[in-house]
């Protein structure tokens, strides 16, 4: 890895990742407090499909939730999966999240059922799950493969449940697109091994 994070220790990287995710979750809770205090005025930032004016809500929709119960259900997996993904590098993590958010929001805008309003961080969560699940295999890193297996064992059942189209009030489309975007991000932003330096005689 090159850049400002290259010389960071593991503890410094973990501290930065933890601070970032705590700040992210704190922002989500603050927005929900504002939403409730304003009579759910922020719910309008969710995505209503195929309305051109709704394209501006593709990104904001990932930060809005429909009540504290909705947000609470997303808080722990976002914290844990986000922290693990951020350990691979903050810049890379932000790029991965940006790709997931944009692709997921556009996908929901394209294929969600008519007269629905979709919002929440679950698309990002499914995307981070997909990213962590396959990035170790893509990069051929034993530790990454092990992390992917453990994550699948812990959250795999919940992920499969979230993809089922039978749950009322749940955007399985957003979950599926988020998962696919996360898998794609593992390929797009995979870490390539640094070229070895040739040895030359003096």
PDB file of N, CA, C and O in Angstrom, residues 67-101:
ATOM      1  N   UNK A  67     -37.676   5.381  11.264  1.00  0.00           N
ATOM      2  CA  UNK A  67     -37.886   5.117  12.685  1.00  0.00           C
ATOM      3  C   UNK A  67     -36.646   4.558  13.359  1.00  0.00           C
ATOM      4  O   UNK A  67     -35.725   4.046  12.713  1.00  0.00           O
ATOM      5  N   UNK A  68     -36.636   4.656  14.692  1.00  0.00           N
ATOM      6  CA  UNK A  68     -35.474   4.209  15.460  1.00  0.00           C
ATOM      7  C   UNK A  68     -35.301   2.693  15.424  1.00  0.00           C
ATOM      8  O   UNK A  68     -34.177   2.194  15.500  1.00  0.00           O
ATOM      9  N   UNK A  69     -36.396   1.945  15.314  1.00  0.00           N
ATOM     10  CA  UNK A  69     -36.269   0.486  15.244  1.00  0.00           C
ATOM     11  C   UNK A  69     -35.552   0.075  13.962  1.00  0.00           C
ATOM     12  O   UNK A  69     -34.698  -0.824  13.971  1.00  0.00           O
ATOM     13  N   UNK A  70     -35.890   0.730  12.869  1.00  0.00           N
ATOM     14  CA  UNK A  70     -35.215   0.481  11.590  1.00  0.00           C
ATOM     15  C   UNK A  70     -33.724   0.780  11.699  1.00  0.00           C
ATOM     16  O   UNK A  70     -32.876  -0.017  11.290  1.00  0.00           O
ATOM     17  N   UNK A  71     -33.404   1.921  12.303  1.00  0.00           N
ATOM     18  CA  UNK A  71     -32.005   2.316  12.463  1.00  0.00           C
ATOM     19  C   UNK A  71     -31.265   1.381  13.412  1.00  0.00           C
ATOM     20  O   UNK A  71     -30.115   0.995  13.154  1.00  0.00           O
ATOM     21  N   UNK A  72     -31.908   1.006  14.512  1.00  0.00           N
ATOM     22  CA  UNK A  72     -31.260   0.119  15.484  1.00  0.00           C
ATOM     23  C   UNK A  72     -30.907  -1.219  14.854  1.00  0.00           C
ATOM     24  O   UNK A  72     -29.850  -1.797  15.139  1.00  0.00           O
ATOM     25  N   UNK A  73     -31.782  -1.728  13.976  1.00  0.00           N
ATOM     26  CA  UNK A  73     -31.511  -3.017  13.325  1.00  0.00           C
ATOM     27  C   UNK A  73     -30.295  -2.938  12.417  1.00  0.00           C
ATOM     28  O   UNK A  73     -29.614  -3.944  12.193  1.00  0.00           O
ATOM     29  N   UNK A  74     -30.007  -1.747  11.897  1.00  0.00           N
ATOM     30  CA  UNK A  74     -28.874  -1.588  10.985  1.00  0.00           C
ATOM     31  C   UNK A  74     -27.584  -1.184  11.692  1.00  0.00           C
ATOM     32  O   UNK A  74     -26.500  -1.299  11.098  1.00  0.00           O
ATOM     33  N   UNK A  75     -27.669  -0.721  12.936  1.00  0.00           N
ATOM     34  CA  UNK A  75     -26.513  -0.111  13.591  1.00  0.00           C
ATOM     35  C   UNK A  75     -25.366  -1.098  13.815  1.00  0.00           C
ATOM     36  O   UNK A  75     -24.216  -0.831  13.430  1.00  0.00           O
ATOM     37  N   UNK A  76     -25.641  -2.233  14.442  1.00  0.00           N
ATOM     38  CA  UNK A  76     -24.558  -3.171  14.778  1.00  0.00           C
ATOM     39  C   UNK A  76     -23.897  -3.750  13.536  1.00  0.00           C
ATOM     40  O   UNK A  76     -22.663  -3.730  13.424  1.00  0.00           O
ATOM     41  N   UNK A  77     -24.657  -4.270  12.555  1.00  0.00           N
ATOM     42  CA  UNK A  77     -23.960  -4.798  11.368  1.00  0.00           C
ATOM     43  C   UNK A  77     -23.192  -3.731  10.608  1.00  0.00           C
ATOM     44  O   UNK A  77     -22.110  -4.013  10.068  1.00  0.00           O
ATOM     45  N   UNK A  78     -23.704  -2.506  10.562  1.00  0.00           N
ATOM     46  CA  UNK A  78     -22.963  -1.439   9.882  1.00  0.00           C
ATOM     47  C   UNK A  78     -21.667  -1.142  10.618  1.00  0.00           C
ATOM     48  O   UNK A  78     -20.609  -0.975   9.987  1.00  0.00           O
ATOM     49  N   UNK A  79     -21.730  -1.072  11.941  1.00  0.00           N
ATOM     50  CA  UNK A  79     -20.528  -0.818  12.736  1.00  0.00           C
ATOM     51  C   UNK A  79     -19.471  -1.899  12.521  1.00  0.00           C
ATOM     52  O   UNK A  79     -18.301  -1.605  12.251  1.00  0.00           O
ATOM     53  N   UNK A  80     -19.885  -3.153  12.639  1.00  0.00           N
ATOM     54  CA  UNK A  80     -18.931  -4.258  12.580  1.00  0.00           C
ATOM     55  C   UNK A  80     -18.377  -4.443  11.172  1.00  0.00           C
ATOM     56  O   UNK A  80     -17.158  -4.488  10.966  1.00  0.00           O
ATOM     57  N   UNK A  81     -19.271  -4.539  10.183  1.00  0.00           N
ATOM     58  CA  UNK A  81     -18.806  -4.765   8.816  1.00  0.00           C
ATOM     59  C   UNK A  81     -18.040  -3.554   8.291  1.00  0.00           C
ATOM     60  O   UNK A  81     -17.042  -3.708   7.575  1.00  0.00           O
ATOM     61  N   UNK A  82     -18.502  -2.357   8.645  1.00  0.00           N
ATOM     62  CA  UNK A  82     -17.795  -1.158   8.227  1.00  0.00           C
ATOM     63  C   UNK A  82     -16.406  -1.079   8.843  1.00  0.00           C
ATOM     64  O   UNK A  82     -15.433  -0.719   8.170  1.00  0.00           O
ATOM     65  N   UNK A  83     -16.304  -1.426  10.115  1.00  0.00           N
ATOM     66  CA  UNK A  83     -15.001  -1.410  10.784  1.00  0.00           C
ATOM     67  C   UNK A  83     -14.038  -2.392  10.121  1.00  0.00           C
ATOM     68  O   UNK A  83     -12.887  -2.048   9.829  1.00  0.00           O
ATOM     69  N   UNK A  84     -14.510  -3.598   9.856  1.00  0.00           N
ATOM     70  CA  UNK A  84     -13.648  -4.607   9.231  1.00  0.00           C
ATOM     71  C   UNK A  84     -13.209  -4.173   7.829  1.00  0.00           C
ATOM     72  O   UNK A  84     -12.050  -4.353   7.442  1.00  0.00           O
ATOM     73  N   UNK A  85     -14.133  -3.598   7.072  1.00  0.00           N
ATOM     74  CA  UNK A  85     -13.781  -3.145   5.723  1.00  0.00           C
ATOM     75  C   UNK A  85     -12.825  -1.955   5.776  1.00  0.00           C
ATOM     76  O   UNK A  85     -11.913  -1.843   4.955  1.00  0.00           O
ATOM     77  N   UNK A  86     -13.015  -1.075   6.743  1.00  0.00           N
ATOM     78  CA  UNK A  86     -12.151   0.105   6.861  1.00  0.00           C
ATOM     79  C   UNK A  86     -10.737  -0.261   7.280  1.00  0.00           C
ATOM     80  O   UNK A  86      -9.800   0.500   7.027  1.00  0.00           O
ATOM     81  N   UNK A  87     -10.556  -1.418   7.907  1.00  0.00           N
ATOM     82  CA  UNK A  87      -9.210  -1.866   8.276  1.00  0.00           C
ATOM     83  C   UNK A  87      -8.334  -2.093   7.056  1.00  0.00           C
ATOM     84  O   UNK A  87      -7.106  -2.083   7.155  1.00  0.00           O
ATOM     85  N   UNK A  88      -8.941  -2.297   5.894  1.00  0.00           N
ATOM     86  CA  UNK A  88      -8.163  -2.525   4.680  1.00  0.00           C
ATOM     87  C   UNK A  88      -7.651  -1.221   4.083  1.00  0.00           C
ATOM     88  O   UNK A  88      -6.949  -1.247   3.071  1.00  0.00           O
ATOM     89  N   UNK A  89      -8.007  -0.091   4.688  1.00  0.00           N
ATOM     90  CA  UNK A  89      -7.578   1.215   4.190  1.00  0.00           C
ATOM     91  C   UNK A  89      -8.754   2.165   4.100  1.00  0.00           C
ATOM     92  O   UNK A  89      -9.781   1.814   3.501  1.00  0.00           O
ATOM     93  N   UNK A  90      -8.628   3.349   4.690  1.00  0.00           N
ATOM     94  CA  UNK A  90      -9.761   4.276   4.741  1.00  0.00           C
ATOM     95  C   UNK A  90     -10.131   4.795   3.357  1.00  0.00           C
ATOM     96  O   UNK A  90     -11.313   4.905   3.034  1.00  0.00           O
ATOM     97  N   UNK A  91      -9.133   5.134   2.562  1.00  0.00           N
ATOM     98  CA  UNK A  91      -9.440   5.646   1.231  1.00  0.00           C
ATOM     99  C   UNK A  91     -10.158   4.585   0.402  1.00  0.00           C
ATOM    100  O   UNK A  91     -11.167   4.868  -0.263  1.00  0.00           O
ATOM    101  N   UNK A  92      -9.642   3.376   0.444  1.00  0.00           N
ATOM    102  CA  UNK A  92     -10.284   2.285  -0.278  1.00  0.00           C
ATOM    103  C   UNK A  92     -11.697   2.049   0.249  1.00  0.00           C
ATOM    104  O   UNK A  92     -12.638   1.848  -0.533  1.00  0.00           O
ATOM    105  N   UNK A  93     -11.861   2.075   1.557  1.00  0.00           N
ATOM    106  CA  UNK A  93     -13.162   1.866   2.166  1.00  0.00           C
ATOM    107  C   UNK A  93     -14.172   2.908   1.686  1.00  0.00           C
ATOM    108  O   UNK A  93     -15.316   2.581   1.347  1.00  0.00           O
ATOM    109  N   UNK A  94     -13.771   4.163   1.648  1.00  0.00           N
ATOM    110  CA  UNK A  94     -14.680   5.227   1.214  1.00  0.00           C
ATOM    111  C   UNK A  94     -15.058   5.063  -0.255  1.00  0.00           C
ATOM    112  O   UNK A  94     -16.203   5.305  -0.645  1.00  0.00           O
ATOM    113  N   UNK A  95     -14.105   4.633  -1.072  1.00  0.00           N
ATOM    114  CA  UNK A  95     -14.406   4.378  -2.479  1.00  0.00           C
ATOM    115  C   UNK A  95     -15.379   3.205  -2.631  1.00  0.00           C
ATOM    116  O   UNK A  95     -16.313   3.255  -3.438  1.00  0.00           O
ATOM    117  N   UNK A  96     -15.162   2.155  -1.848  1.00  0.00           N
ATOM    118  CA  UNK A  96     -16.056   0.999  -1.875  1.00  0.00           C
ATOM    119  C   UNK A  96     -17.473   1.421  -1.478  1.00  0.00           C
ATOM    120  O   UNK A  96     -18.460   1.073  -2.148  1.00  0.00           O
ATOM    121  N   UNK A  97     -17.587   2.177  -0.397  1.00  0.00           N
ATOM    122  CA  UNK A  97     -18.906   2.618   0.069  1.00  0.00           C
ATOM    123  C   UNK A  97     -19.581   3.529  -0.943  1.00  0.00           C
ATOM    124  O   UNK A  97     -20.798   3.446  -1.164  1.00  0.00           O
ATOM    125  N   UNK A  98     -18.800   4.421  -1.560  1.00  0.00           N
ATOM    126  CA  UNK A  98     -19.369   5.312  -2.569  1.00  0.00           C
ATOM    127  C   UNK A  98     -19.944   4.515  -3.737  1.00  0.00           C
ATOM    128  O   UNK A  98     -21.057   4.804  -4.214  1.00  0.00           O
ATOM    129  N   UNK A  99     -19.202   3.514  -4.197  1.00  0.00           N
ATOM    130  CA  UNK A  99     -19.699   2.690  -5.294  1.00  0.00           C
ATOM    131  C   UNK A  99     -20.971   1.955  -4.886  1.00  0.00           C
ATOM    132  O   UNK A  99     -21.954   1.930  -5.644  1.00  0.00           O
ATOM    133  N   UNK A 100     -20.975   1.372  -3.691  1.00  0.00           N
ATOM    134  CA  UNK A 100     -22.151   0.628  -3.225  1.00  0.00           C
ATOM    135  C   UNK A 100     -23.361   1.546  -3.122  1.00  0.00           C
ATOM    136  O   UNK A 100     -24.461   1.210  -3.581  1.00  0.00           O
ATOM    137  N   UNK A 101     -23.187   2.717  -2.527  1.00  0.00           N
ATOM    138  CA  UNK A 101     -24.307   3.634  -2.320  1.00  0.00           C
ATOM    139  C   UNK A 101     -24.906   4.085  -3.646  1.00  0.00           C
ATOM    140  O   UNK A 101     -26.131   4.086  -3.831  1.00  0.00           O
TER     141      UNK A 101
END
